[in-house]
Amino acid sequence: PDAARELLAEIARRHSAPVRYLVHSHFHAESVGGGSAFPSTALVIASGRTQATLSDPTAEIGAEMKARAPDPAAWTEPERRLATLLVRGSTMLDDPVHPVEFLVLGRQTHSPGDVMLKMAHVELYHVGGLLFTDRNPYAADANVGYWLGALNHLISDRPKFVVGLRGPSLQRTELIPQREVLAWVRGQVAEGFVKMLSLDAI
């Protein structure tokens, strides 16, 4: 929530228009944890799978943030804010000035229920947790094969800009190293099985 408040303050410094939409790209706390800081009037958008996970009080949404915290035992989960609009498949936000298409990935990629945003008028995709530019990909909920497929599709679609959850926007060619890293990881896991290594070793 503190990071979301900083983001909202920076938006307000640059633009007078209110924030009207909040999109949960997936259910991990790094994506949804700032929801409580957004205006109550904002339309919150998510996939059905993200909504189901957020609605389940026993679902752990903060595993990655907790593991990376300086004191994991002291980490507390942020307040959950549920979606007011669920999107399925391909859904268009019918805004004549800023059309946005929501693409719910049908297969488990970075996490089940990942949502990408496509803004064709500026050749931009927002891909949430599909893109990691600042550290190794977090893959506890992932299917690396389908994740690779999503990146391949994204690269072939040739967007001008790709924005992940963190870090700077990237150009299409800069996605290739991310894809190659995931392909290497997948190959190492497969090789571990061939060598009959234990799951812990893999």
CSV table of C-alpha atoms in Angstrom, one decimal:
chain,number,residue,atom,x,y,z
A,1,PRO,CA,0.0,0.0,0.0
A,2,ASP,CA,2.8,2.5,0.7
A,3,ALA,CA,4.3,1.9,-2.8
A,4,ALA,CA,0.8,2.3,-4.3
A,5,ARG,CA,0.3,5.6,-2.4
A,6,GLU,CA,3.7,6.8,-3.9
A,7,LEU,CA,2.5,5.8,-7.4
A,8,LEU,CA,-0.8,7.6,-7.0
A,9,ALA,CA,1.0,10.8,-5.7
A,10,GLU,CA,3.2,10.7,-8.8
A,11,ILE,CA,0.3,10.2,-11.1
A,12,ALA,CA,-1.5,13.2,-9.4
A,13,ARG,CA,1.6,15.3,-9.8
A,14,ARG,CA,1.6,14.7,-13.6
A,15,HIS,CA,-2.2,14.4,-14.4
A,16,SER,CA,-5.3,16.1,-13.1
A,17,ALA,CA,-7.6,13.2,-14.2
A,18,PRO,CA,-8.6,10.7,-11.5
A,19,VAL,CA,-7.5,7.1,-11.5
A,20,ARG,CA,-10.5,5.2,-12.8
A,21,TYR,CA,-9.2,1.7,-13.2
A,22,LEU,CA,-7.1,-0.8,-11.2
A,23,VAL,CA,-6.1,-4.0,-12.9
A,24,HIS,CA,-4.9,-7.1,-10.9
A,25,SER,CA,-2.6,-8.7,-13.4
A,26,HIS,CA,-2.4,-11.8,-11.1
A,27,PHE,CA,-3.0,-12.7,-7.5
A,28,HIS,CA,0.5,-12.4,-6.0
A,29,ALA,CA,0.8,-9.7,-3.4
A,30,GLU,CA,3.2,-7.6,-5.5
A,31,SER,CA,0.4,-7.2,-8.0
A,32,VAL,CA,-2.6,-6.8,-5.7
A,33,GLY,CA,-1.1,-5.7,-2.4
A,34,GLY,CA,-1.6,-1.9,-3.1
A,35,GLY,CA,-5.2,-2.2,-4.0
A,36,SER,CA,-6.5,-0.7,-0.7
A,37,ALA,CA,-4.6,2.6,-1.5
A,38,PHE,CA,-6.6,3.2,-4.7
A,39,PRO,CA,-9.7,5.4,-4.7
A,40,SER,CA,-12.9,3.6,-3.8
A,41,THR,CA,-14.4,4.8,-7.1
A,42,ALA,CA,-11.8,2.9,-9.2
A,43,LEU,CA,-13.1,0.0,-11.1
A,44,VAL,CA,-11.1,-3.0,-10.1
A,45,ILE,CA,-10.5,-5.6,-12.9
A,46,ALA,CA,-9.2,-9.1,-12.6
A,47,SER,CA,-9.5,-12.6,-14.0
A,48,GLY,CA,-11.9,-15.1,-12.4
A,49,ARG,CA,-9.0,-17.2,-11.2
A,50,THR,CA,-7.4,-14.2,-9.5
A,51,GLN,CA,-10.7,-13.3,-7.9
A,52,ALA,CA,-11.2,-16.8,-6.6
A,53,THR,CA,-7.8,-16.9,-5.1
A,54,LEU,CA,-8.2,-13.5,-3.4
A,55,SER,CA,-11.6,-14.6,-2.1
A,56,ASP,CA,-10.1,-17.6,-0.4
A,57,PRO,CA,-8.7,-16.6,3.0
A,58,THR,CA,-6.5,-19.7,3.1
A,59,ALA,CA,-4.8,-18.9,-0.2
A,60,GLU,CA,-1.3,-17.6,0.4
A,61,ILE,CA,-0.8,-14.7,-2.0
A,62,GLY,CA,2.4,-13.3,-0.5
A,63,ALA,CA,4.9,-16.3,-0.7
A,64,GLU,CA,7.4,-14.4,-2.9
A,65,MET,CA,7.3,-11.2,-0.9
A,66,LYS,CA,7.5,-13.0,2.4
A,67,ALA,CA,10.5,-15.1,1.2
A,68,ARG,CA,12.3,-11.9,0.0
A,69,ALA,CA,11.5,-9.8,3.2
A,70,PRO,CA,14.4,-8.9,5.5
A,71,ASP,CA,12.5,-10.6,8.3
A,72,PRO,CA,10.0,-13.2,6.8
A,73,ALA,CA,8.5,-14.0,10.2
A,74,ALA,CA,7.5,-10.3,10.6
A,75,TRP,CA,6.0,-9.9,7.2
A,76,THR,CA,2.2,-9.4,7.1
A,77,GLU,CA,-0.1,-9.8,4.1
A,78,PRO,CA,-1.6,-6.5,2.8
A,79,GLU,CA,-5.3,-6.0,2.7
A,80,ARG,CA,-7.0,-7.7,-0.2
A,81,ARG,CA,-9.2,-5.7,-2.6
A,82,LEU,CA,-11.5,-7.8,-4.7
A,83,ALA,CA,-12.4,-7.0,-8.3
A,84,THR,CA,-15.6,-5.4,-9.3
A,85,LEU,CA,-15.3,-6.5,-12.9
A,86,LEU,CA,-14.2,-10.0,-14.0
A,87,VAL,CA,-12.7,-10.5,-17.5
A,88,ARG,CA,-12.6,-13.7,-19.4
A,89,GLY,CA,-10.8,-14.6,-22.6
A,90,SER,CA,-10.4,-11.4,-24.6
A,91,THR,CA,-12.4,-8.4,-23.3
A,92,MET,CA,-12.4,-4.9,-24.7
A,93,LEU,CA,-12.7,-1.8,-22.4
A,94,ASP,CA,-14.9,0.3,-24.7
A,95,ASP,CA,-13.2,3.7,-24.3
A,96,PRO,CA,-13.2,5.6,-27.6
A,97,VAL,CA,-10.0,7.5,-26.7
A,98,HIS,CA,-7.9,4.9,-24.9
A,99,PRO,CA,-9.2,1.4,-26.0
A,100,VAL,CA,-7.7,-1.3,-23.8
A,101,GLU,CA,-8.0,-5.1,-24.5
A,102,PHE,CA,-7.6,-7.5,-21.6
A,103,LEU,CA,-6.2,-10.9,-22.6
A,104,VAL,CA,-6.7,-13.6,-19.9
A,105,LEU,CA,-4.2,-16.3,-20.6
A,106,GLY,CA,-6.1,-19.5,-20.8
A,107,ARG,CA,-3.2,-21.6,-19.5
A,108,GLN,CA,-1.1,-21.3,-16.3
A,109,THR,CA,1.9,-19.2,-17.2
A,110,HIS,CA,3.6,-17.1,-14.4
A,111,SER,CA,0.5,-17.8,-12.3
A,112,PRO,CA,-3.0,-19.1,-13.0
A,113,GLY,CA,-5.3,-16.4,-14.3
A,114,ASP,CA,-2.6,-14.0,-15.6
A,115,VAL,CA,-4.0,-10.9,-17.4
A,116,MET,CA,-2.2,-8.9,-20.1
A,117,LEU,CA,-3.3,-5.5,-21.3
A,118,LYS,CA,-3.0,-4.5,-24.9
A,119,MET,CA,-3.2,-0.9,-25.9
A,120,ALA,CA,-3.0,-1.1,-29.7
A,121,HIS,CA,-3.2,2.7,-30.2
A,122,VAL,CA,0.2,3.2,-28.6
A,123,GLU,CA,1.6,-0.3,-29.5
A,124,LEU,CA,2.0,-1.2,-25.8
A,125,TYR,CA,1.4,-4.4,-23.7
A,126,HIS,CA,1.4,-4.5,-20.0
A,127,VAL,CA,2.3,-8.1,-19.0
A,128,GLY,CA,2.3,-8.1,-15.2
A,129,GLY,CA,4.5,-10.9,-13.8
A,130,LEU,CA,5.3,-12.5,-17.2
A,131,LEU,CA,8.3,-10.2,-17.4
A,132,PHE,CA,11.2,-10.0,-14.8
A,133,THR,CA,14.0,-7.5,-15.6
A,134,ASP,CA,15.4,-7.1,-12.1
A,135,ARG,CA,15.9,-10.6,-10.8
A,136,ASN,CA,15.3,-14.3,-11.5
A,137,PRO,CA,11.7,-15.1,-12.4
A,138,TYR,CA,9.5,-16.3,-9.5
A,139,ALA,CA,8.0,-19.6,-10.7
A,140,ALA,CA,6.4,-21.3,-7.7
A,141,ASP,CA,2.9,-21.1,-9.4
A,142,ALA,CA,4.2,-21.2,-12.9
A,143,ASN,CA,4.1,-23.6,-15.9
A,144,VAL,CA,7.3,-22.7,-17.7
A,145,GLY,CA,6.3,-24.3,-20.9
A,146,TYR,CA,3.1,-22.2,-21.2
A,147,TRP,CA,5.1,-19.1,-20.0
A,148,LEU,CA,7.5,-19.6,-22.9
A,149,GLY,CA,4.5,-19.9,-25.3
A,150,ALA,CA,3.1,-16.6,-24.0
A,151,LEU,CA,6.5,-14.9,-24.5
A,152,ASN,CA,6.8,-16.3,-28.0
A,153,HIS,CA,3.4,-15.0,-28.9
A,154,LEU,CA,4.2,-11.6,-27.4
A,155,ILE,CA,7.5,-11.4,-29.4
A,156,SER,CA,5.7,-12.4,-32.6
A,157,ASP,CA,3.0,-9.8,-32.0
A,158,ARG,CA,5.7,-7.1,-32.3
A,159,PRO,CA,4.6,-4.5,-29.8
A,160,LYS,CA,6.6,-1.3,-29.6
A,161,PHE,CA,6.7,-1.3,-25.8
A,162,VAL,CA,6.3,-4.0,-23.2
A,163,VAL,CA,5.8,-3.1,-19.5
A,164,GLY,CA,6.2,-5.6,-16.7
A,165,LEU,CA,5.2,-5.2,-13.1
A,166,ARG,CA,8.5,-3.7,-12.2
A,167,GLY,CA,11.3,-1.9,-14.0
A,168,PRO,CA,11.5,0.1,-17.3
A,169,SER,CA,9.4,-0.6,-20.4
A,170,LEU,CA,11.2,-2.8,-22.9
A,171,GLN,CA,11.2,-3.2,-26.6
A,172,ARG,CA,10.2,-6.4,-28.3
A,173,THR,CA,13.8,-7.7,-28.8
A,174,GLU,CA,14.6,-7.2,-25.2
A,175,LEU,CA,12.1,-10.0,-24.4
A,176,ILE,CA,14.2,-12.6,-26.1
A,177,PRO,CA,16.7,-12.9,-23.2
A,178,GLN,CA,13.8,-13.5,-20.8
A,179,ARG,CA,12.5,-16.2,-23.0
A,180,GLU,CA,16.0,-17.7,-23.3
A,181,VAL,CA,16.5,-17.8,-19.5
A,182,LEU,CA,13.2,-19.6,-19.1
A,183,ALA,CA,14.1,-22.1,-21.9
A,184,TRP,CA,17.4,-22.8,-20.2
A,185,VAL,CA,15.7,-23.4,-16.8
A,186,ARG,CA,13.3,-25.7,-18.4
A,187,GLY,CA,16.1,-27.6,-20.1
A,188,GLN,CA,18.0,-27.9,-16.8
A,189,VAL,CA,15.0,-29.4,-15.1
A,190,ALA,CA,14.4,-31.9,-17.9
A,191,GLU,CA,18.1,-32.9,-17.7
A,192,GLY,CA,17.8,-33.4,-14.0
A,193,PHE,CA,15.0,-35.8,-14.5
A,194,VAL,CA,17.0,-37.7,-17.2
A,195,LYS,CA,19.9,-38.0,-14.8
A,196,MET,CA,17.4,-39.2,-12.1
A,197,LEU,CA,18.4,-36.5,-9.7
A,198,SER,CA,16.2,-36.0,-6.6
A,199,LEU,CA,13.5,-33.4,-6.7
A,200,ASP,CA,15.4,-31.4,-4.0
A,201,ALA,CA,18.5,-31.4,-6.2
A,202,ILE,CA,16.5,-30.3,-9.2
